[in-house]
mmCIF file of C-alpha atoms in Angstrom:
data_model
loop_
_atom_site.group_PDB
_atom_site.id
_atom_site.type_symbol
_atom_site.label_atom_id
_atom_site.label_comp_id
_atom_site.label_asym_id
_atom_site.label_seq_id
_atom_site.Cartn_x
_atom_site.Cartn_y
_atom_site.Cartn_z
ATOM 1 C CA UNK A 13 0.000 0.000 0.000
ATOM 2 C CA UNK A 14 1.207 3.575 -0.988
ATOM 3 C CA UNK A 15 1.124 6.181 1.744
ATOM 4 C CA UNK A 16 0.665 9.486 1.103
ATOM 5 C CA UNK A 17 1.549 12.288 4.116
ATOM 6 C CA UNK A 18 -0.186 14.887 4.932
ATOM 7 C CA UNK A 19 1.426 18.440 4.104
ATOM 8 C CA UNK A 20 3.031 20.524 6.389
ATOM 9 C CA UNK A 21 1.856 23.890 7.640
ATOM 10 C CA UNK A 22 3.729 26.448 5.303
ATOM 11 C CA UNK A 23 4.864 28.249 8.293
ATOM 12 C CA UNK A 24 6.493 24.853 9.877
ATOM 13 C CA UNK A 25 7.774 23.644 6.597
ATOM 14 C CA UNK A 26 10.002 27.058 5.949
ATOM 15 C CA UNK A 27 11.148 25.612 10.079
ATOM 16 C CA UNK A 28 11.596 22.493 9.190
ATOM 17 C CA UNK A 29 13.810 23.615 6.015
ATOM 18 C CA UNK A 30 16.274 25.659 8.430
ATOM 19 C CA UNK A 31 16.762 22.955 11.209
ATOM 20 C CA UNK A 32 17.040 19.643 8.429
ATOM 21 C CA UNK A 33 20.980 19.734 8.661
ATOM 22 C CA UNK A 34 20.967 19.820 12.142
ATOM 23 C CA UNK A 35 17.662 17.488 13.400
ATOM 24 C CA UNK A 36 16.965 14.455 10.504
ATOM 25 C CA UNK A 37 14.368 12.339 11.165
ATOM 26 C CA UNK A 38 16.003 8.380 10.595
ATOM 27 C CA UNK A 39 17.816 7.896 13.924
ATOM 28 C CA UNK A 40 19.777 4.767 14.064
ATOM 29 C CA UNK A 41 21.203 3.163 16.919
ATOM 30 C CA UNK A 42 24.744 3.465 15.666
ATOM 31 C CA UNK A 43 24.202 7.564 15.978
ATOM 32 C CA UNK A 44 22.743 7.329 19.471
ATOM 33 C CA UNK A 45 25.741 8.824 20.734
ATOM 34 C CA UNK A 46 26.871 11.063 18.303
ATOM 35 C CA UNK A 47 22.713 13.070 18.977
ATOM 36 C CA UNK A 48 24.040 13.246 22.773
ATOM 37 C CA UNK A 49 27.255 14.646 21.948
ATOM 38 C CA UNK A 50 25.601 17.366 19.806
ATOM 39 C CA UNK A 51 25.189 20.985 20.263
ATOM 40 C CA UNK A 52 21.452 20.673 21.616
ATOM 41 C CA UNK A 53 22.406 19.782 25.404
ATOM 42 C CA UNK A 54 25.243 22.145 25.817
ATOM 43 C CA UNK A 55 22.809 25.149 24.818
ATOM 44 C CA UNK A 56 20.379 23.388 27.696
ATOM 45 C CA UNK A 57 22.829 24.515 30.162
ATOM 46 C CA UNK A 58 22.591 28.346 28.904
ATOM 47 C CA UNK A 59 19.032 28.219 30.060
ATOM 48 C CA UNK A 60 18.014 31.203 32.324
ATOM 49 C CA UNK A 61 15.612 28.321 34.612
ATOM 50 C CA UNK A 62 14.793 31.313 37.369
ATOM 51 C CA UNK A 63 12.759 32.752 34.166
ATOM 52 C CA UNK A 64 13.939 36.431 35.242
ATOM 53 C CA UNK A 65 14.467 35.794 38.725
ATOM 54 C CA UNK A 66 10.619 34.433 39.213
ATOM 55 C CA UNK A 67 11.824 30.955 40.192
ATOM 56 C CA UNK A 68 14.033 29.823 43.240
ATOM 57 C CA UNK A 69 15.983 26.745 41.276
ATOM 58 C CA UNK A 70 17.936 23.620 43.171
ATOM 59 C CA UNK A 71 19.172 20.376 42.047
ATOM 60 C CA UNK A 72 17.959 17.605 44.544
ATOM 61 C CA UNK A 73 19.619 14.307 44.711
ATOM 62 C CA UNK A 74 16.852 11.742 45.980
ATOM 63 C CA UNK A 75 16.545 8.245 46.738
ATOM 64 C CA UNK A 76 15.958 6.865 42.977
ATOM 65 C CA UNK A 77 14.050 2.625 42.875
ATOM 66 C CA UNK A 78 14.552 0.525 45.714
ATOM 67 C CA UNK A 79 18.321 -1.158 45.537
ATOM 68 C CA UNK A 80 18.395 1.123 42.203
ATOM 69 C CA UNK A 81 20.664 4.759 42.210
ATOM 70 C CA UNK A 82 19.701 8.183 43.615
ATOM 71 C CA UNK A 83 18.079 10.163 40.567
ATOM 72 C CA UNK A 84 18.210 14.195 40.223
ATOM 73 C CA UNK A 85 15.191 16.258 40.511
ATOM 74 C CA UNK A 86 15.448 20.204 38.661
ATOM 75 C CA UNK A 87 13.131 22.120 41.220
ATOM 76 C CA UNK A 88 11.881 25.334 40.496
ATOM 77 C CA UNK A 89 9.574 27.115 42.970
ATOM 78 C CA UNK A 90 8.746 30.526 42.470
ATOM 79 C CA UNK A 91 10.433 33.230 44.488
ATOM 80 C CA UNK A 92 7.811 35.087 46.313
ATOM 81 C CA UNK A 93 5.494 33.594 48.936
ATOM 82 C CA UNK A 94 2.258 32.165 48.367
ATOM 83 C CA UNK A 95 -0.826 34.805 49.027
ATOM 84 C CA UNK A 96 -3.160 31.210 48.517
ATOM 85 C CA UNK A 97 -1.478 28.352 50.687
ATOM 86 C CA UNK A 98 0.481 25.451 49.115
ATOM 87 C CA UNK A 99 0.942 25.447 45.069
ATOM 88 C CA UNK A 100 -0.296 23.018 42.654
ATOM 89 C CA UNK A 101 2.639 21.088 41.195
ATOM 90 C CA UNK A 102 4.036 20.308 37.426
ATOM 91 C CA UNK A 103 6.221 17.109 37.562
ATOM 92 C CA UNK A 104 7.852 17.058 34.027
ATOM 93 C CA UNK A 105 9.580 14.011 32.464
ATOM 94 C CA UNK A 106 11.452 15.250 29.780
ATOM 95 C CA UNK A 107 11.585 14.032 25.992
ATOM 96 C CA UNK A 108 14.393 12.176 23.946
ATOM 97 C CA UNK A 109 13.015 9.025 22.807
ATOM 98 C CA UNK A 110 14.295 7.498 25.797
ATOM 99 C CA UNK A 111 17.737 7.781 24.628
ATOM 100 C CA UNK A 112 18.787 10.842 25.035
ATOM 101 C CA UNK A 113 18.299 14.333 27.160
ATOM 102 C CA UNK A 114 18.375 15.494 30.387
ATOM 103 C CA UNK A 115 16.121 17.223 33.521
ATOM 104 C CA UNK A 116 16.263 20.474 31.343
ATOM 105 C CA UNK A 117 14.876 19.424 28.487
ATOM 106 C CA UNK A 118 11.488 20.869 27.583
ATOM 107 C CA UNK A 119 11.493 22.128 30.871
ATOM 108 C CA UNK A 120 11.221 25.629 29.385
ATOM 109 C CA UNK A 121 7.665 24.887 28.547
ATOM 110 C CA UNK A 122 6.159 23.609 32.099
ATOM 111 C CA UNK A 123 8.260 26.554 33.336
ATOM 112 C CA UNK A 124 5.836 28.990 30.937
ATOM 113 C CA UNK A 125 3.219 27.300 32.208
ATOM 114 C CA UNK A 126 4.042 27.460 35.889
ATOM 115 C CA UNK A 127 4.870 31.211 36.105
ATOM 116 C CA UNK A 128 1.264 31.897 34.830
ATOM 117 C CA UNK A 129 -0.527 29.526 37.509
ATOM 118 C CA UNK A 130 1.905 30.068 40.390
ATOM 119 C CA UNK A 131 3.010 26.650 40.305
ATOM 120 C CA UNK A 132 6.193 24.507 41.155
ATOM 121 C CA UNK A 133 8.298 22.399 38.743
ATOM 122 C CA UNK A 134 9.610 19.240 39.718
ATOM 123 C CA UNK A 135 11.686 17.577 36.444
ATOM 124 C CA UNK A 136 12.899 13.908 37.018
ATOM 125 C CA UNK A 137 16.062 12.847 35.446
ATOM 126 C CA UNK A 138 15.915 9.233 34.363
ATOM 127 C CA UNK A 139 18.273 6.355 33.136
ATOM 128 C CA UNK A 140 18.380 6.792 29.528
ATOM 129 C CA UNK A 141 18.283 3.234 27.341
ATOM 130 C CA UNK A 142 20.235 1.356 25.508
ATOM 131 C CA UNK A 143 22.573 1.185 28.753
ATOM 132 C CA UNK A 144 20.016 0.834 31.236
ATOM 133 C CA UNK A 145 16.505 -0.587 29.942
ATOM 134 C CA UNK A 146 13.313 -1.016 30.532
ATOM 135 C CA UNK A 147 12.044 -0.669 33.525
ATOM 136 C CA UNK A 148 14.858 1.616 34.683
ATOM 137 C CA UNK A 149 12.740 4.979 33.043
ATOM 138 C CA UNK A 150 9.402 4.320 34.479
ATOM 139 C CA UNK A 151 10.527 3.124 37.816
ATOM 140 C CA UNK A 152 13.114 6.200 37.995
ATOM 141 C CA UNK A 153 10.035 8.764 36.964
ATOM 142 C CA UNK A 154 8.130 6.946 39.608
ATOM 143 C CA UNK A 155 10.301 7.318 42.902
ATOM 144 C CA UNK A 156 10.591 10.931 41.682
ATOM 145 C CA UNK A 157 7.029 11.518 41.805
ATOM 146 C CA UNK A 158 6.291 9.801 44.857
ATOM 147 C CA UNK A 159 9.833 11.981 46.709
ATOM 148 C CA UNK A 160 8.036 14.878 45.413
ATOM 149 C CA UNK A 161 4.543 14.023 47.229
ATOM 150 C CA UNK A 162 6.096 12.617 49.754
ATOM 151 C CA UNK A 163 8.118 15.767 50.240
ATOM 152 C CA UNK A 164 5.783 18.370 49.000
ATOM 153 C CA UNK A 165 5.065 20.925 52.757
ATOM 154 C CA UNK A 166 8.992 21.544 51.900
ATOM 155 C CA UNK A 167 8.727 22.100 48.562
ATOM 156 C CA UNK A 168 5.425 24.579 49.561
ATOM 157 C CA UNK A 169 3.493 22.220 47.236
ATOM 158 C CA UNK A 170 -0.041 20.876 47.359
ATOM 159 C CA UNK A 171 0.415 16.755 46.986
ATOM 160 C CA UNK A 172 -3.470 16.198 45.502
ATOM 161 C CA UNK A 173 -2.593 19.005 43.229
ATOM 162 C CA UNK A 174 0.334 17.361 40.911
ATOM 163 C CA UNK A 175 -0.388 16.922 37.314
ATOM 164 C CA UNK A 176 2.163 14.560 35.296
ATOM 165 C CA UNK A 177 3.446 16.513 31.926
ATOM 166 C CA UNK A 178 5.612 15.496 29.532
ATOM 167 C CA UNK A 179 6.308 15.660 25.129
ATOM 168 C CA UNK A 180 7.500 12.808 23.308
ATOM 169 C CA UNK A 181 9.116 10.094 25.239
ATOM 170 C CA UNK A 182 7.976 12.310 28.046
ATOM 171 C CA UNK A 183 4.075 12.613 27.281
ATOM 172 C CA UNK A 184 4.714 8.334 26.980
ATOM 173 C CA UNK A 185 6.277 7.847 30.130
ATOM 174 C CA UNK A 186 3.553 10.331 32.115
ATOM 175 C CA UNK A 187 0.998 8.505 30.412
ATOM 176 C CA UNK A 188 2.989 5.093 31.499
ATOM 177 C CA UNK A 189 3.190 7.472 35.319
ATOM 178 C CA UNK A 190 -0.426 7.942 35.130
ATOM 179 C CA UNK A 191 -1.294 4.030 34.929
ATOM 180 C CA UNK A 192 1.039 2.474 37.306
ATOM 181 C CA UNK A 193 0.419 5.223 40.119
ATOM 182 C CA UNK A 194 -3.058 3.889 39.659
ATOM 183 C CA UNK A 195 -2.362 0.029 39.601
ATOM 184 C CA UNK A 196 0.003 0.844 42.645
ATOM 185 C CA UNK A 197 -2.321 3.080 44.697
ATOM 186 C CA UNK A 198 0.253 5.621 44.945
ATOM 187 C CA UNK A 199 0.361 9.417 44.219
ATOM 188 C CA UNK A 200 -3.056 10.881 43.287
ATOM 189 C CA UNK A 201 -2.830 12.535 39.879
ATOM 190 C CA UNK A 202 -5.155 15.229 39.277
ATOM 191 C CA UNK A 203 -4.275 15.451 34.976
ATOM 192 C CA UNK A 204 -1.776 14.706 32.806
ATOM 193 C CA UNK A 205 -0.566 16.665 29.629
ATOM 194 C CA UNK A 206 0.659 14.444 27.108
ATOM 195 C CA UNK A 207 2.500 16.450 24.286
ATOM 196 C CA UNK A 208 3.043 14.042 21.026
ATOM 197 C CA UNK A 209 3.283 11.392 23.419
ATOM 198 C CA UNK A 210 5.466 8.132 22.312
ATOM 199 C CA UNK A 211 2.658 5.370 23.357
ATOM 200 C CA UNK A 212 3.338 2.243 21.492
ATOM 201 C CA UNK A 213 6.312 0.175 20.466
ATOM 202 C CA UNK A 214 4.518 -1.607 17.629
ATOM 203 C CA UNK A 215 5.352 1.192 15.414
ATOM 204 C CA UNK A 216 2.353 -0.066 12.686
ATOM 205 C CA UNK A 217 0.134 2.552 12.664
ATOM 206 C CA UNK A 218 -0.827 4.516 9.177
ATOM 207 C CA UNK A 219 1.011 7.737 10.081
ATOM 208 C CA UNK A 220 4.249 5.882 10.880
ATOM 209 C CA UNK A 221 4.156 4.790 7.638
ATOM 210 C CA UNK A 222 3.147 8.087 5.624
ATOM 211 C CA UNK A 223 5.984 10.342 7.592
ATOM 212 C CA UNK A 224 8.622 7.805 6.792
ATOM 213 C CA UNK A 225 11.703 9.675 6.143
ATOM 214 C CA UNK A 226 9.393 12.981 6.603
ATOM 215 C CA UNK A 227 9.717 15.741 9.766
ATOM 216 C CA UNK A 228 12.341 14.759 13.059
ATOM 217 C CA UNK A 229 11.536 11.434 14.172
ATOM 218 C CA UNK A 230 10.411 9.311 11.679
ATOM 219 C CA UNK A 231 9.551 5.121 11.357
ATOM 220 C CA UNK A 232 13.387 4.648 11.831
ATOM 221 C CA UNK A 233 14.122 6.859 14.721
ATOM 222 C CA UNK A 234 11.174 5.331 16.771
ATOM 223 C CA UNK A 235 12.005 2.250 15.789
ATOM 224 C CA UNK A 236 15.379 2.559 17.593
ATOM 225 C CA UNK A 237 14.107 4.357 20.203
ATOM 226 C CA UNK A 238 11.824 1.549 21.426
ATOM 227 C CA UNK A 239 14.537 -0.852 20.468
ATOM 228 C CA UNK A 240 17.103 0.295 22.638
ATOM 229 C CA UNK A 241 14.726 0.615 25.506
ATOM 230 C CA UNK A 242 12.995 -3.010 24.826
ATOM 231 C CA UNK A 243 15.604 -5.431 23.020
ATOM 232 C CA UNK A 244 14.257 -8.020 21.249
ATOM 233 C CA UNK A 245 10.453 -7.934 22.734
ATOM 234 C CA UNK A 246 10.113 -4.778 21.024
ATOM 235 C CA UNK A 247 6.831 -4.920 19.061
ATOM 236 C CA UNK A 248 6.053 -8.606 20.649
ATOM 237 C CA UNK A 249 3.283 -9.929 22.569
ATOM 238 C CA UNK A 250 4.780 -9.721 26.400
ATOM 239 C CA UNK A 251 5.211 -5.656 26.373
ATOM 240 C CA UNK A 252 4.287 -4.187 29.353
ATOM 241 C CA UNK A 253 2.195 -1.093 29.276
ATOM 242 C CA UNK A 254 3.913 0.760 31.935
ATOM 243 C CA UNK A 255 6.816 0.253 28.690
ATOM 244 C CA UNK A 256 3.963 1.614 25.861
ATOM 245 C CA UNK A 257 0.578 2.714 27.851
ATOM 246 C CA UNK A 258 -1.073 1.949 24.482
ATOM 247 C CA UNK A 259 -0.258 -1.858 25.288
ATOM 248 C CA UNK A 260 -2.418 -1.085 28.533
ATOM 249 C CA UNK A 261 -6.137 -2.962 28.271
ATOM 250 C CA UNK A 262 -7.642 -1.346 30.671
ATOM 251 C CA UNK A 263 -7.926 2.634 31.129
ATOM 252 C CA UNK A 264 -10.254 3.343 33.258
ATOM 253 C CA UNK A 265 -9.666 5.619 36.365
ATOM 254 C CA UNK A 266 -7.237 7.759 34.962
ATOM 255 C CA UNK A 267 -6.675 11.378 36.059
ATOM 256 C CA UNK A 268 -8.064 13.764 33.082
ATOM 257 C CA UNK A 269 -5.528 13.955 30.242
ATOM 258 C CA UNK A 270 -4.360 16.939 27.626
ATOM 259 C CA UNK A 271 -3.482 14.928 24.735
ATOM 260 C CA UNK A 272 -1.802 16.878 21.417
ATOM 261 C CA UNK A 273 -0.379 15.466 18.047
ATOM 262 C CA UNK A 274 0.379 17.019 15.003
ATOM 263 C CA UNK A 275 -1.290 15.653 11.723
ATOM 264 C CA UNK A 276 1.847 15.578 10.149
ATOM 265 C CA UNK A 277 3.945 13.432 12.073
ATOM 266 C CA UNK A 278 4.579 9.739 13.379
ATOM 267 C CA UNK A 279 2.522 9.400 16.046
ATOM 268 C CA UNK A 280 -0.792 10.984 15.240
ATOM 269 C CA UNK A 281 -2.931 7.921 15.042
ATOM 270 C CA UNK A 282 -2.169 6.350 18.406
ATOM 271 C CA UNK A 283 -1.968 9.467 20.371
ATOM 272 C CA UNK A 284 -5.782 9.704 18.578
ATOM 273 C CA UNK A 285 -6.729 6.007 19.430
ATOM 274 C CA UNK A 286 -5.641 6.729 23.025
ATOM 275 C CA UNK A 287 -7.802 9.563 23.977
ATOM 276 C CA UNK A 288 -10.482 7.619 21.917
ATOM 277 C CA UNK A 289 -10.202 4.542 24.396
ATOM 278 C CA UNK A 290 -10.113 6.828 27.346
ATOM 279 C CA UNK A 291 -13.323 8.319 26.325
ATOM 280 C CA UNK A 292 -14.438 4.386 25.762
ATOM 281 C CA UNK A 293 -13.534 3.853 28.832
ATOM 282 C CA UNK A 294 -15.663 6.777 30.409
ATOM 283 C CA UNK A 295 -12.720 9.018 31.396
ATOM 284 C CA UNK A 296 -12.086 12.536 30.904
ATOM 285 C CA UNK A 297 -9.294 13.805 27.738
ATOM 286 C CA UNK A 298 -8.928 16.574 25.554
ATOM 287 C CA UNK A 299 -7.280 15.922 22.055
ATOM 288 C CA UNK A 300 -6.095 18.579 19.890
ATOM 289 C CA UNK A 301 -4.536 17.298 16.320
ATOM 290 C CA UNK A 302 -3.119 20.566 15.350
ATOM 291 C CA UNK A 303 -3.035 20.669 10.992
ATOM 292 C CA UNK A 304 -0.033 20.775 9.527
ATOM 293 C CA UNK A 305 2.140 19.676 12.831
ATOM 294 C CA UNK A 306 5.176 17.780 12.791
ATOM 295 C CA UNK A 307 6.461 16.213 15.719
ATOM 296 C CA UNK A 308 7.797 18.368 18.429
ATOM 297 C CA UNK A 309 6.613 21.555 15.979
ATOM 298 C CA UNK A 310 6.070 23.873 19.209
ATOM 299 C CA UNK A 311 9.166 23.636 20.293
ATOM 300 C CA UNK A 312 11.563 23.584 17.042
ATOM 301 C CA UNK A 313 9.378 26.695 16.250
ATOM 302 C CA UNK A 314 7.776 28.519 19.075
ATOM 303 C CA UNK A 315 6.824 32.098 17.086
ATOM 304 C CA UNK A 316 5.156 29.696 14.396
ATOM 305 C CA UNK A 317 1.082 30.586 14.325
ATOM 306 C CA UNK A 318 0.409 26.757 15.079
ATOM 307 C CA UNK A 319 3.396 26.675 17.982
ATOM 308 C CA UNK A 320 1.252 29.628 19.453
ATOM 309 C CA UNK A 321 -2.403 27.874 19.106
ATOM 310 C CA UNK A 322 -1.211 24.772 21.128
ATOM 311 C CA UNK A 323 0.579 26.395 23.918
ATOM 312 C CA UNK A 324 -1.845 28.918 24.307
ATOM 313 C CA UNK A 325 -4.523 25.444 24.406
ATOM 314 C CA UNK A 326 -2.092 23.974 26.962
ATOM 315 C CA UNK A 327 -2.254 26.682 29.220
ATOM 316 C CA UNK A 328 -5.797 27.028 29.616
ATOM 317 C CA UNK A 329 -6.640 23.497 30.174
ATOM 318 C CA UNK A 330 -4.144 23.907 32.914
ATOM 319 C CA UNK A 331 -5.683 26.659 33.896
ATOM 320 C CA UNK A 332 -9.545 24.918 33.862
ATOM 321 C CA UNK A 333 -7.416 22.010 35.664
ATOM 322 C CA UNK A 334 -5.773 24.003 38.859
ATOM 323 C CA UNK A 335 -6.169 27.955 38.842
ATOM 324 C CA UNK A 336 -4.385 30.438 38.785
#
């Protein structure tokens, strides 16, 4: 069968045209090393994260899995005191295709979002695959979250007000956060904002196979991205969904989700067949497929009309979701 894509938006194309030298969309797992070497993470260190002096920042060393290492956790709080009691928190797991990145990745964005609504940012960094695989992300995410609940009169944080965010590998592993905090009874999620979320390892969908070779992170890329983090049972029967959520069977009481795609990119139809089975499943999403949108579009071009639309959508569902 012939695939056709979908166009781009004009604006994002003329984007996409500027960054192709520098971001190409067929990842293999021979390069994995060569993308973390690159100029990306260095400029990630450049980052003003008090946003102007707004946020108090720290780097907290915590107690990662049980017999597992001690994970970092980025925490920015804002500055001034609270004139409302204890602030709603954004825990952010950042993106990278589980392969690559960092606790400041992205983290500009739930920053943005936090300075609006008064909020703190907690960003977990996790064990990054091929050297340390599945379950190593999840279960790092996971002790972060429940340190930062645990922990959360210090922090000046509200515990029943955290809401999971992430893009990418992110948005998969907060969706992946969302289910096993509910199998496992542990922190109560109030939402969870999943931005082109990376949901399923079986990498068969129709818009895998029309962006082929097309946008950032194409067929190839996400095939090695899922590779590296599952071996050999990548795109088998014995995944577990707290690997790919969209391997989970049963979504029912989930916290209210944010879900975004672009049409134009790899992972539009099962971030679309997710929210669908949450509404199946009588839960609570919001699904935006933005026209035009390659993966990750936002953030490669944040002035773009489109980039504007979604983060302005973001926002206010945050807003609906917790104030401020």
């Amino acid at each position: 069968m012939t695939y056709v894509p979908p166009p781009f938006d004009p604006e994002l194309a003329a984007a996409l045209e500027l960054i192709k030298e520098v971001v190409r969309p067929g990842l293999t797992l021979d390069e994995i090393d060569l993308v973390r070497q690159g100029p990306g993470i260095e400029l990630l260190a450049q980052l003003d994260l008090t946003v102007g002096g707004f946020f108090e920042v720290e780097d907290r060393t915590v107690p990662g899995p049980e017999g597992e290492p001690d994970i970092s956790l980025l925490i920015c709080r804002p500055a001034a005191p609270s004139d409302s009691g204890p602030r709603p928190v954004i825990y952010h797991v950042h993106g990278g295709g589980m392969i690559i990145g960092n606790n400041r990745v992205g983290v500009d964005v739930p920053l943005a979002w936090a300075k609006e609504l008064d909020a703190v940012v907690v960003s977990v960094e996790y064990r990054l695959a091929p050297e340390d695989p599945y379950p190593a992300q999840i279960e790092d995410a996971y002790a972060g979250l429940v340190w930062t609940a645990e922990h959360a009169a210090e922090l000046g944080a509200d515990p029943e007000r955290i809401v999971v965010a992430g893009a990418s590998a992110g948005g998969g592993l907060s969706a992946a956060l969302a289910l096993l905090t509910r199998d496992r009874k542990g922190p109560q999620l109030v939402g969870q904002v999943l931005m082109c979320p990376m949901l399923d390892d079986r990498n068969d969908t129709p818009s895998s196979h029309q962006m082929a070779g097309l946008g950032v992170w194409d067929r190839t890329a996400n095939e090695t991205g899922w590779t590296a983090m599952l071996g050999a049972s990548r795109g088998g029967p014995d995944v577990s969904p707290y690997a790919a959520p969209a391997r989970a069977e049963d979504l029912t009481g989930l916290p209210p989700a944010f879900l975004d795609v672009g049409s134009a990119e790899t992972f539009r139809d099962e971030v679309v067949a997710y929210a669908s089975r949450i509404w199946q499943a009588g839960g609570v999403a919001e699904l935006h497929v933005w026209p035009g949108g390659f993966h990750g579009f936002d953030g490669f071009a944040p002035q773009a009309a489109l980039s504007q639309a979604a983060r302005t959508a973001h926002l206010a569902w945050l807003r609906r979701l917790i104030g401020g």
